[in-house]
mmCIF file of C-alpha atoms and ligand atoms in Angstrom:
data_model
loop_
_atom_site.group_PDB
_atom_site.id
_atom_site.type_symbol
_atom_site.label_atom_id
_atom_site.label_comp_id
_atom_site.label_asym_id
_atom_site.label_seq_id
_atom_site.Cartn_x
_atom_site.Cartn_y
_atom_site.Cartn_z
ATOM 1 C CA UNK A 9 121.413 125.256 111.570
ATOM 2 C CA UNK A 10 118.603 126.557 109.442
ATOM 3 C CA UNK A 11 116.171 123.813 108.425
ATOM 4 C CA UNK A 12 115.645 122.169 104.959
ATOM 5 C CA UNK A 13 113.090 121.185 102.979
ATOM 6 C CA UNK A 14 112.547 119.206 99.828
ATOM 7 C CA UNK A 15 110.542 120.616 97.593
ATOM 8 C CA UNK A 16 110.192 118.997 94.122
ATOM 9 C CA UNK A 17 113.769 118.039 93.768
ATOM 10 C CA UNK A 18 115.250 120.540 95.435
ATOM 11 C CA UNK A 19 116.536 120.725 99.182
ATOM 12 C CA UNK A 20 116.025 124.497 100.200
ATOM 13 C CA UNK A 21 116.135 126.662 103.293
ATOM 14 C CA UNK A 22 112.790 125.752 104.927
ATOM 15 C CA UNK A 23 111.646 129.779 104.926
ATOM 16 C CA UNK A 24 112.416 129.524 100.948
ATOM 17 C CA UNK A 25 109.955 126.649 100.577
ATOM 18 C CA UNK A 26 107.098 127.270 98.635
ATOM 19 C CA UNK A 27 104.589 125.885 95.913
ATOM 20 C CA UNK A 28 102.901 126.922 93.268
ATOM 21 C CA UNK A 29 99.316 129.071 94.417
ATOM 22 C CA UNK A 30 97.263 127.039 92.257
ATOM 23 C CA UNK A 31 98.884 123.616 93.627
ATOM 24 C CA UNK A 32 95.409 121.808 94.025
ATOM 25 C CA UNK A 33 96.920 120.610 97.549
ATOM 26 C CA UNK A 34 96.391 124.342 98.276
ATOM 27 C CA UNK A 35 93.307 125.267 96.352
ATOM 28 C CA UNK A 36 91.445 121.627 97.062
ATOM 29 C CA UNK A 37 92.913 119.595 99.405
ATOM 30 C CA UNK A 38 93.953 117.276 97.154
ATOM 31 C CA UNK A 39 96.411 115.601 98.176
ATOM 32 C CA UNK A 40 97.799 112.658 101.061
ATOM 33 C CA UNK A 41 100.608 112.919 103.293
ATOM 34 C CA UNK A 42 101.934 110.648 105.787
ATOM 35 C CA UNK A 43 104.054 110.956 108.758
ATOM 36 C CA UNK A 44 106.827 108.522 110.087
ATOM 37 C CA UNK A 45 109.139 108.452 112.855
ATOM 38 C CA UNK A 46 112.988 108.560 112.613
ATOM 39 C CA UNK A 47 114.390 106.900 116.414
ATOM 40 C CA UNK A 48 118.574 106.382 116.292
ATOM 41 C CA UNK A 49 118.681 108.051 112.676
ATOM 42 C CA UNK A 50 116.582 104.637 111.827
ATOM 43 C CA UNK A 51 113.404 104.590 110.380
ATOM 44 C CA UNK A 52 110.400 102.767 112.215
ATOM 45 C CA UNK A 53 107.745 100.663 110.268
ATOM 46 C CA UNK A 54 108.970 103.044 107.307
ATOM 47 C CA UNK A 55 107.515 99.724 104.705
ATOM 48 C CA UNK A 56 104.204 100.147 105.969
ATOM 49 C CA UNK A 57 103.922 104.214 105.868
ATOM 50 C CA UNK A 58 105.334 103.832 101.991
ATOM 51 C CA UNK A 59 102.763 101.029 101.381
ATOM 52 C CA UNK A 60 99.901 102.929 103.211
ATOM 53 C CA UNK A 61 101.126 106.368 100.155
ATOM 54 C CA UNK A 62 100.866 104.419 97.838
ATOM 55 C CA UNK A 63 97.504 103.118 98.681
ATOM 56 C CA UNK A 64 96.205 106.963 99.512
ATOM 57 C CA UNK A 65 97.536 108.073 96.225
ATOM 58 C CA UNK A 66 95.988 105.007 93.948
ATOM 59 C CA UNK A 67 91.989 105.771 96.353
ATOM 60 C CA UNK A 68 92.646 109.393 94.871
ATOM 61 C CA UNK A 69 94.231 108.459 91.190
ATOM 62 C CA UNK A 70 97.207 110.517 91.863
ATOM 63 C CA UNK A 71 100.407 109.429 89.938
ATOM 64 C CA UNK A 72 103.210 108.134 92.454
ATOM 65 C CA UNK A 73 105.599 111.014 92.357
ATOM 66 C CA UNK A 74 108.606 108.721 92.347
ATOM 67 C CA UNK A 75 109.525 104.978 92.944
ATOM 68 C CA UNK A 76 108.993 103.851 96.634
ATOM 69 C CA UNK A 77 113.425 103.312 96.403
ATOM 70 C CA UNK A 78 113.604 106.522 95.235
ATOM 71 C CA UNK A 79 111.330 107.798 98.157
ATOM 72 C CA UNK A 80 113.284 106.016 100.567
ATOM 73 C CA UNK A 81 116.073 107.526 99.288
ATOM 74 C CA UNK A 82 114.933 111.207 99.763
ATOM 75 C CA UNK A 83 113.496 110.532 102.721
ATOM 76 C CA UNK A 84 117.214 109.645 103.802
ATOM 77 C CA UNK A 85 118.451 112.607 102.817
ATOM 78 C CA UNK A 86 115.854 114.948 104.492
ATOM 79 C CA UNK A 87 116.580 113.438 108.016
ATOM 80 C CA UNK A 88 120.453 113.200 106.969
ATOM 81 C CA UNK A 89 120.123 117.494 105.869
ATOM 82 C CA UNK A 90 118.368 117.913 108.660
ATOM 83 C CA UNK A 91 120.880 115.829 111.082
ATOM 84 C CA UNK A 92 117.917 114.129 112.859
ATOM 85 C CA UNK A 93 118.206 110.731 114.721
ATOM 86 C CA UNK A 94 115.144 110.919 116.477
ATOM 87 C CA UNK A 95 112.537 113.012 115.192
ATOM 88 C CA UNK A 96 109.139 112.559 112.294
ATOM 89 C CA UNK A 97 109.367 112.759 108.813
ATOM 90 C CA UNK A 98 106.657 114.406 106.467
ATOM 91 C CA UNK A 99 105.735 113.548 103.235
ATOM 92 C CA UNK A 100 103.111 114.888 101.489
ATOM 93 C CA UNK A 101 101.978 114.341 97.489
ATOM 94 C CA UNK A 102 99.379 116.663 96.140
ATOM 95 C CA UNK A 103 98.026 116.101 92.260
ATOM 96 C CA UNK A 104 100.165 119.002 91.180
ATOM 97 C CA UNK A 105 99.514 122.863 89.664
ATOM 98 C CA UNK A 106 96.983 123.532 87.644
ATOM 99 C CA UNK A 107 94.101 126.256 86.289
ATOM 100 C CA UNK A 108 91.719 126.331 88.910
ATOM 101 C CA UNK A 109 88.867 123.479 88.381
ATOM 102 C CA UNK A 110 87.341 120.653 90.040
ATOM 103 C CA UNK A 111 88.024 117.929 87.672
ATOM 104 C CA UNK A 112 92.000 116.210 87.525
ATOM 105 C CA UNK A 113 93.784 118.675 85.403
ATOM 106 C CA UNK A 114 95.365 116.269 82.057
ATOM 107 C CA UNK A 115 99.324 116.110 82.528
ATOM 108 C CA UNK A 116 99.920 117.481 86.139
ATOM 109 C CA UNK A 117 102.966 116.766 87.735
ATOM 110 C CA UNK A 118 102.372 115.738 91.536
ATOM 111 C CA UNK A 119 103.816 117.746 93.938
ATOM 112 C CA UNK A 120 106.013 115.988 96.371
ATOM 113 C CA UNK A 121 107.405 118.052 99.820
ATOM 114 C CA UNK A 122 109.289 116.254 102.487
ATOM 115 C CA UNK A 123 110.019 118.057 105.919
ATOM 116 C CA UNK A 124 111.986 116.579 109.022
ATOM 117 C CA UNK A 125 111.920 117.741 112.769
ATOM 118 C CA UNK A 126 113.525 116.652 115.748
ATOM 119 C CA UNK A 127 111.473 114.777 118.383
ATOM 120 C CA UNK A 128 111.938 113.124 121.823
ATOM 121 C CA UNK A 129 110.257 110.226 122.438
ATOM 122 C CA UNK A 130 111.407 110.446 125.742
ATOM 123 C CA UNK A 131 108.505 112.879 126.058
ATOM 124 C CA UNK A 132 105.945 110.477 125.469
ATOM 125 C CA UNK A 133 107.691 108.060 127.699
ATOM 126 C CA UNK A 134 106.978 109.947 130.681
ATOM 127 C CA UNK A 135 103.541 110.429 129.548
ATOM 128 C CA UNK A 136 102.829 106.616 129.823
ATOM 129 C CA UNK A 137 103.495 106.886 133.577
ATOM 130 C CA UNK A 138 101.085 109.518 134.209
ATOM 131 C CA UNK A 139 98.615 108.987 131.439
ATOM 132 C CA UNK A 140 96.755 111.618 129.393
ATOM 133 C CA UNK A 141 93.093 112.980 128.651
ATOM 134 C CA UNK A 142 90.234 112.631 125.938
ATOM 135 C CA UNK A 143 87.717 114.694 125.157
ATOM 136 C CA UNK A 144 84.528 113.226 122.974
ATOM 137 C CA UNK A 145 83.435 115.311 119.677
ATOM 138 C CA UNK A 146 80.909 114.580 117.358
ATOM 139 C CA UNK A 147 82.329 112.444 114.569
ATOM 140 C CA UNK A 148 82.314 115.182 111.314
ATOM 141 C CA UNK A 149 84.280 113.874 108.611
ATOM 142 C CA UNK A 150 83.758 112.357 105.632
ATOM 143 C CA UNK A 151 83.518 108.921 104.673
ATOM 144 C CA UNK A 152 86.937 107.891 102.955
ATOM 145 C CA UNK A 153 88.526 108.087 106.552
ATOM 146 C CA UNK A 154 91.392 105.034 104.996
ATOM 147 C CA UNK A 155 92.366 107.796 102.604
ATOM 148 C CA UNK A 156 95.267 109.950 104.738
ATOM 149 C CA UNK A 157 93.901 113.118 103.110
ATOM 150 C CA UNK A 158 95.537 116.415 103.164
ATOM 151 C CA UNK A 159 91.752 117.437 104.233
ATOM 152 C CA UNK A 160 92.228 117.825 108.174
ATOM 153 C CA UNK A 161 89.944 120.552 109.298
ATOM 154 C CA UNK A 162 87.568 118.400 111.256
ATOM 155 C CA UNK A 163 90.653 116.906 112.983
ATOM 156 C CA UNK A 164 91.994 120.565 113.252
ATOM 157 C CA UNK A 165 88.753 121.332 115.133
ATOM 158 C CA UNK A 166 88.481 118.404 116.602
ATOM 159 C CA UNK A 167 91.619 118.851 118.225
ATOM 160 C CA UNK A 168 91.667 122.541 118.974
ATOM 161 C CA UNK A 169 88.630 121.415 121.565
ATOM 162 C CA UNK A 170 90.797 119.316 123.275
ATOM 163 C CA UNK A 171 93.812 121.917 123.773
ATOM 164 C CA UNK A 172 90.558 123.928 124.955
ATOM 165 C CA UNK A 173 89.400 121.424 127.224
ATOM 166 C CA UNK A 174 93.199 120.831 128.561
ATOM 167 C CA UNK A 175 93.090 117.045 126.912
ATOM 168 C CA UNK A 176 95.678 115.258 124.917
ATOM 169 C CA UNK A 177 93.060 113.926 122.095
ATOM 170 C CA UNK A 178 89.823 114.575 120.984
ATOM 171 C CA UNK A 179 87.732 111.114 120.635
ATOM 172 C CA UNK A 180 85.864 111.147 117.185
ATOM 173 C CA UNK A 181 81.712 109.424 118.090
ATOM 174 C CA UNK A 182 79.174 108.820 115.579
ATOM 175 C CA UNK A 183 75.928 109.181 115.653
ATOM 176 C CA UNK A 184 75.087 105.999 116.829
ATOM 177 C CA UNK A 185 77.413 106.765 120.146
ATOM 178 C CA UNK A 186 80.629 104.305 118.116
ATOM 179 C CA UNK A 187 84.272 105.903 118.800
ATOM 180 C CA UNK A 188 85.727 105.631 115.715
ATOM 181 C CA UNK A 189 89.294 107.448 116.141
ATOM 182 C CA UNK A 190 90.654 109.908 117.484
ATOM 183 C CA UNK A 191 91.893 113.199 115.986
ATOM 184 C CA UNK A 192 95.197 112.143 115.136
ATOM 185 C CA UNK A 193 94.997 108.811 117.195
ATOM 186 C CA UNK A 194 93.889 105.222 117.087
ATOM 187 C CA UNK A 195 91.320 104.358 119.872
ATOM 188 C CA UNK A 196 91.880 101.482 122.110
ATOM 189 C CA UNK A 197 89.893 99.775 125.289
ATOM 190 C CA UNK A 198 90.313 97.137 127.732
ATOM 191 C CA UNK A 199 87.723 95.174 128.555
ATOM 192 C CA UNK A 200 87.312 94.048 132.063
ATOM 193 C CA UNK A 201 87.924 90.573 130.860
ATOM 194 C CA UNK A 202 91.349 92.054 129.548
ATOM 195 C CA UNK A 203 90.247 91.649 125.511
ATOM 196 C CA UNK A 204 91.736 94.794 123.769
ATOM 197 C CA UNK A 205 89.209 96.342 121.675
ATOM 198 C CA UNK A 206 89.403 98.828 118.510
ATOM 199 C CA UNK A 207 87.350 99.720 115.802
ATOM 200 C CA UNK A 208 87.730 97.472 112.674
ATOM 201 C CA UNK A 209 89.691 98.521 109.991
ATOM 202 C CA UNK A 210 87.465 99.892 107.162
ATOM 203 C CA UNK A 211 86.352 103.166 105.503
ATOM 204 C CA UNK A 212 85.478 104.842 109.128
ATOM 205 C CA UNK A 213 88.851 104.864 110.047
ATOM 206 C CA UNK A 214 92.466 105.577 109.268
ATOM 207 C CA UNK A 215 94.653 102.309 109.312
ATOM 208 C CA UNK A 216 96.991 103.574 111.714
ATOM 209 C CA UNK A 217 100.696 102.059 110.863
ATOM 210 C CA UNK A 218 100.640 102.000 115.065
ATOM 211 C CA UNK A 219 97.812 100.168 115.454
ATOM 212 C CA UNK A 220 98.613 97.798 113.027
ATOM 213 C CA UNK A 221 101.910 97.320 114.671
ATOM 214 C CA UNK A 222 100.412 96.601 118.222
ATOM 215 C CA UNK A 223 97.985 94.853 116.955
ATOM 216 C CA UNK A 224 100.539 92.186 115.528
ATOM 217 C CA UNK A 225 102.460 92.664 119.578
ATOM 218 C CA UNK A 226 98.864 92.276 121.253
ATOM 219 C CA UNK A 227 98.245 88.974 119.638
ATOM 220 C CA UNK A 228 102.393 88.132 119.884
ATOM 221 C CA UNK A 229 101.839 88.178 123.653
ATOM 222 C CA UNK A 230 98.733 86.485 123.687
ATOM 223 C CA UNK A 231 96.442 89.043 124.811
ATOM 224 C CA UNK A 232 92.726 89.168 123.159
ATOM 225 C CA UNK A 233 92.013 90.826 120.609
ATOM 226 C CA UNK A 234 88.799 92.330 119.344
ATOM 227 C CA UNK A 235 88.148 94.605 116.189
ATOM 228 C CA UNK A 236 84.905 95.710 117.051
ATOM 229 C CA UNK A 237 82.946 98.541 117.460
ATOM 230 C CA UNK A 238 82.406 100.388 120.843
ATOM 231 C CA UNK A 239 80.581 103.323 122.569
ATOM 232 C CA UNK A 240 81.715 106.211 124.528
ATOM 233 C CA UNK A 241 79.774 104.434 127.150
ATOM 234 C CA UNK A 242 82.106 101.136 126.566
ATOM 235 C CA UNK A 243 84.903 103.204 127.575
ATOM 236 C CA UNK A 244 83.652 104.878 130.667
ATOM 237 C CA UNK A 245 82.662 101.421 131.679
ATOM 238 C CA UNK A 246 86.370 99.700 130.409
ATOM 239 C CA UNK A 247 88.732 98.578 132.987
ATOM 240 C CA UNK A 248 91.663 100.646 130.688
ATOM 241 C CA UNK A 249 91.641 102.939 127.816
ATOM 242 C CA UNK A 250 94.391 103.966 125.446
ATOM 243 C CA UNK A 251 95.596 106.180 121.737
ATOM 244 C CA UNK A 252 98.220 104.936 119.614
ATOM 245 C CA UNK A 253 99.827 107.073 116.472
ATOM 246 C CA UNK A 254 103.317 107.156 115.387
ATOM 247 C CA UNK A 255 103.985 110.147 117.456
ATOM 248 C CA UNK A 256 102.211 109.117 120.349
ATOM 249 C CA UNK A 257 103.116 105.186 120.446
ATOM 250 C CA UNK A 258 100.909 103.789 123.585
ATOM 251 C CA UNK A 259 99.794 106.151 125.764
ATOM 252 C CA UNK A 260 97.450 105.533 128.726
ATOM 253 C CA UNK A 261 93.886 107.039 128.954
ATOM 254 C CA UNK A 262 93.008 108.562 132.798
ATOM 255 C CA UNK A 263 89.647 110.221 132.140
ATOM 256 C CA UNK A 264 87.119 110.453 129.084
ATOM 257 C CA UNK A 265 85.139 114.228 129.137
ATOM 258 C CA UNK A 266 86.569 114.547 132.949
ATOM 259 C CA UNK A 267 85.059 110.947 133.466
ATOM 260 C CA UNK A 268 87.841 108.609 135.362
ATOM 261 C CA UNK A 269 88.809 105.066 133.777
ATOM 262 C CA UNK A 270 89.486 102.443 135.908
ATOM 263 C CA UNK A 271 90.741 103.604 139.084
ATOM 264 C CA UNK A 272 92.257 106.580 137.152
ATOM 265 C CA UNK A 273 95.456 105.604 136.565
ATOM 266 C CA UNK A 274 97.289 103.800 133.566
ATOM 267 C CA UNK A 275 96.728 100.115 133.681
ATOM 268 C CA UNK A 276 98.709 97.267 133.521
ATOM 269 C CA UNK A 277 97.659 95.771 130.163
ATOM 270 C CA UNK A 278 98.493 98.999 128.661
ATOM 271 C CA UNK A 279 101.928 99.406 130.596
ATOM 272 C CA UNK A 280 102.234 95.212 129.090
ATOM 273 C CA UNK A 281 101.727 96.672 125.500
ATOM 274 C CA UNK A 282 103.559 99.875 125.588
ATOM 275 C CA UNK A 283 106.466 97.823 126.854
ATOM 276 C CA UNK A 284 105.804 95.504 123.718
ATOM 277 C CA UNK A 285 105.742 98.589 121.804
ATOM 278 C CA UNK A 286 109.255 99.927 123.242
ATOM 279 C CA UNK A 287 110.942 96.562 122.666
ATOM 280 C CA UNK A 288 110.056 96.439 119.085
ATOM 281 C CA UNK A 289 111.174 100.119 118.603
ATOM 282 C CA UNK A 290 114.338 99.248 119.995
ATOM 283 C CA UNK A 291 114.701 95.998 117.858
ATOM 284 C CA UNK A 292 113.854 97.842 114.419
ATOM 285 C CA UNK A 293 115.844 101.373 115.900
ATOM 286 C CA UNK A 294 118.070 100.098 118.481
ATOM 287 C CA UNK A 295 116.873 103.217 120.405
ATOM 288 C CA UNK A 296 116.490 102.870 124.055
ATOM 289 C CA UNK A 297 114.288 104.649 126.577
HETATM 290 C C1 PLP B 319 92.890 110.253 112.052
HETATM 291 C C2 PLP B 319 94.106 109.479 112.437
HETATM 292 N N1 PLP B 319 93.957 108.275 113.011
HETATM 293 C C3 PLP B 319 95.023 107.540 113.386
HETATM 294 C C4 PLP B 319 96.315 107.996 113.206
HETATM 295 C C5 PLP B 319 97.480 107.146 113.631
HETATM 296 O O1 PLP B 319 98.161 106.649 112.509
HETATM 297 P P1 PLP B 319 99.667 106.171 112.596
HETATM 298 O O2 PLP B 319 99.719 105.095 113.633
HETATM 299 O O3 PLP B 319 99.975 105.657 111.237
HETATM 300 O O4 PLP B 319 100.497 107.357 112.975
HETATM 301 C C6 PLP B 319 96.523 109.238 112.598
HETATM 302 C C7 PLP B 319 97.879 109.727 112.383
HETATM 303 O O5 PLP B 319 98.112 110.801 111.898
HETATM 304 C C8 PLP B 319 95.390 109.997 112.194
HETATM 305 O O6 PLP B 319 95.530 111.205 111.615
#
């Protein structure tokens, strides 16, 4: 079955997809996307990812392309054409076509694209038992890091280091030595007195739907919780490290830069959350590991 896209208000065959050349998405940048996860053919935290659009696209003063019903409703449909239970859902809103120029063009239609693709969780599952890698890259982006901007080529880079470097994530550091994120991945430690620490939400960082959801589970089951700054050296020194995204929900961090953490193998407060984190997908999804 060939793959569909929505393009505008049109499903199409995903090779016929296209926009315009001058879409300012293409020419700029300027646009926001976000990415959500389909488990069971049910959507998970799908509120939040509509809420977190909507907040992108008023930062950038780009018109809502449709009502957030009406966006649930295509969003539906894409997963439904696409016959996906469990797999991620793109949605990305540029400010439209128009004659090349920095300004906002007057009267510009946004551009709205939707694509689905089938993913197993079950992937990531086994991941949590054997834990992943980070890498550390300087922190290169610009300062509107809330905003989730079309504008990825630090990230790309970012992450194209860690592929080199055989790691899972690249961890963003400032200046100062802070983590602030990772590439496409919340940052998370565990302090040897067992507080779970990551960096406050703000402008540094993207408001990860995933953090916000463990965050609410971390405090749930009464574990410590700190959003706070903290160093690359912080995390060589923490008793456990882990990333949390939509597509990666609570994986275990093993080494920093080739750097063990802990003993160098995922840790029980992290195994505590991502069990949290499973129980809660199967209570919104009913999907099951
Ligand atoms: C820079 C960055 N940080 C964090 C995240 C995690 O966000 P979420 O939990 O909403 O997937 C992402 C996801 O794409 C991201 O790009």
């Amino acid at each position: 079955m060939s793959r569909l896209a929505y393009v505008n208000g049109r499903l199409v065959p995903l090779a016929d997809a296209t926009v315009h050349i001058e879409d300012r998405g293409f020419q700029f940048a300027d646009g926001v996307y976000e990415v959500a996860a389909s488990l069971n053919g049910r959507m998970l935290d799908w509120p939040q990812h509509v809420a977190r659009l909507g907040r992108s696209l008023r930062e950038l003063s780009i018109a809502a392309p449709m009502s957030d019903a009406a966006l649930s409703i295509v969003a539906r449909r894409v997963l439904a054409a696409n016959r996906i239970r469990d797999g991620l859902l793109y949605v990305q809103v540029t400010r439209g076509a128009a004659r090349r120029d920095h300004p906002f063009p007057a009267n510009t239609t946004p551009t709205l694209v939707m694509t689905a693709r089938p993913f197993d969780f079950r992937v990531r599952v086994a991941q949590q038992k054997t834990g992943i890698s980070v890498i550390t890259h300087p922190e290169i982006r610009w300062q509107r890091r809330d905003i989730k901007s079309i504008a990825l080529l630090p990230n790309v880079l970012a992450k194209q280091s860690a592929r080199e470097a055989k790691a899972f994530e690249a961890w963003f550091v400032d200046a100062d030595g802070t983590v602030t994120e990772g590439s496409s991945t919340n940052a998370w430690i565990v302090r040897k007195d067992g507080t779970i620490v990551t960096y406050p939400a703000s402008e540094n960082i993207l408001h990860g739907v995933m953090r916000g959801t463990l965050l609410a589970l971390a405090r749930e089951h009464q574990i410590r919780v700190e959003e706070a700054p903290f160093t690359a050296a912080d995390a060589l020194d923490a008793a456990e490290a882990f990333l949390t995204s939509t597509t990666a929900p609570c994986l275990p961090i093993v080494s920093i830069d080739g750097n063990r953490i802990g003993d160098g193998t995922p840790g029980p407060v992290t195994a505590r959350l991502a069990e949290a984190l499973w129980s809660e997908v199967e209570r919104q999804t009913g999907w099951r590991r």
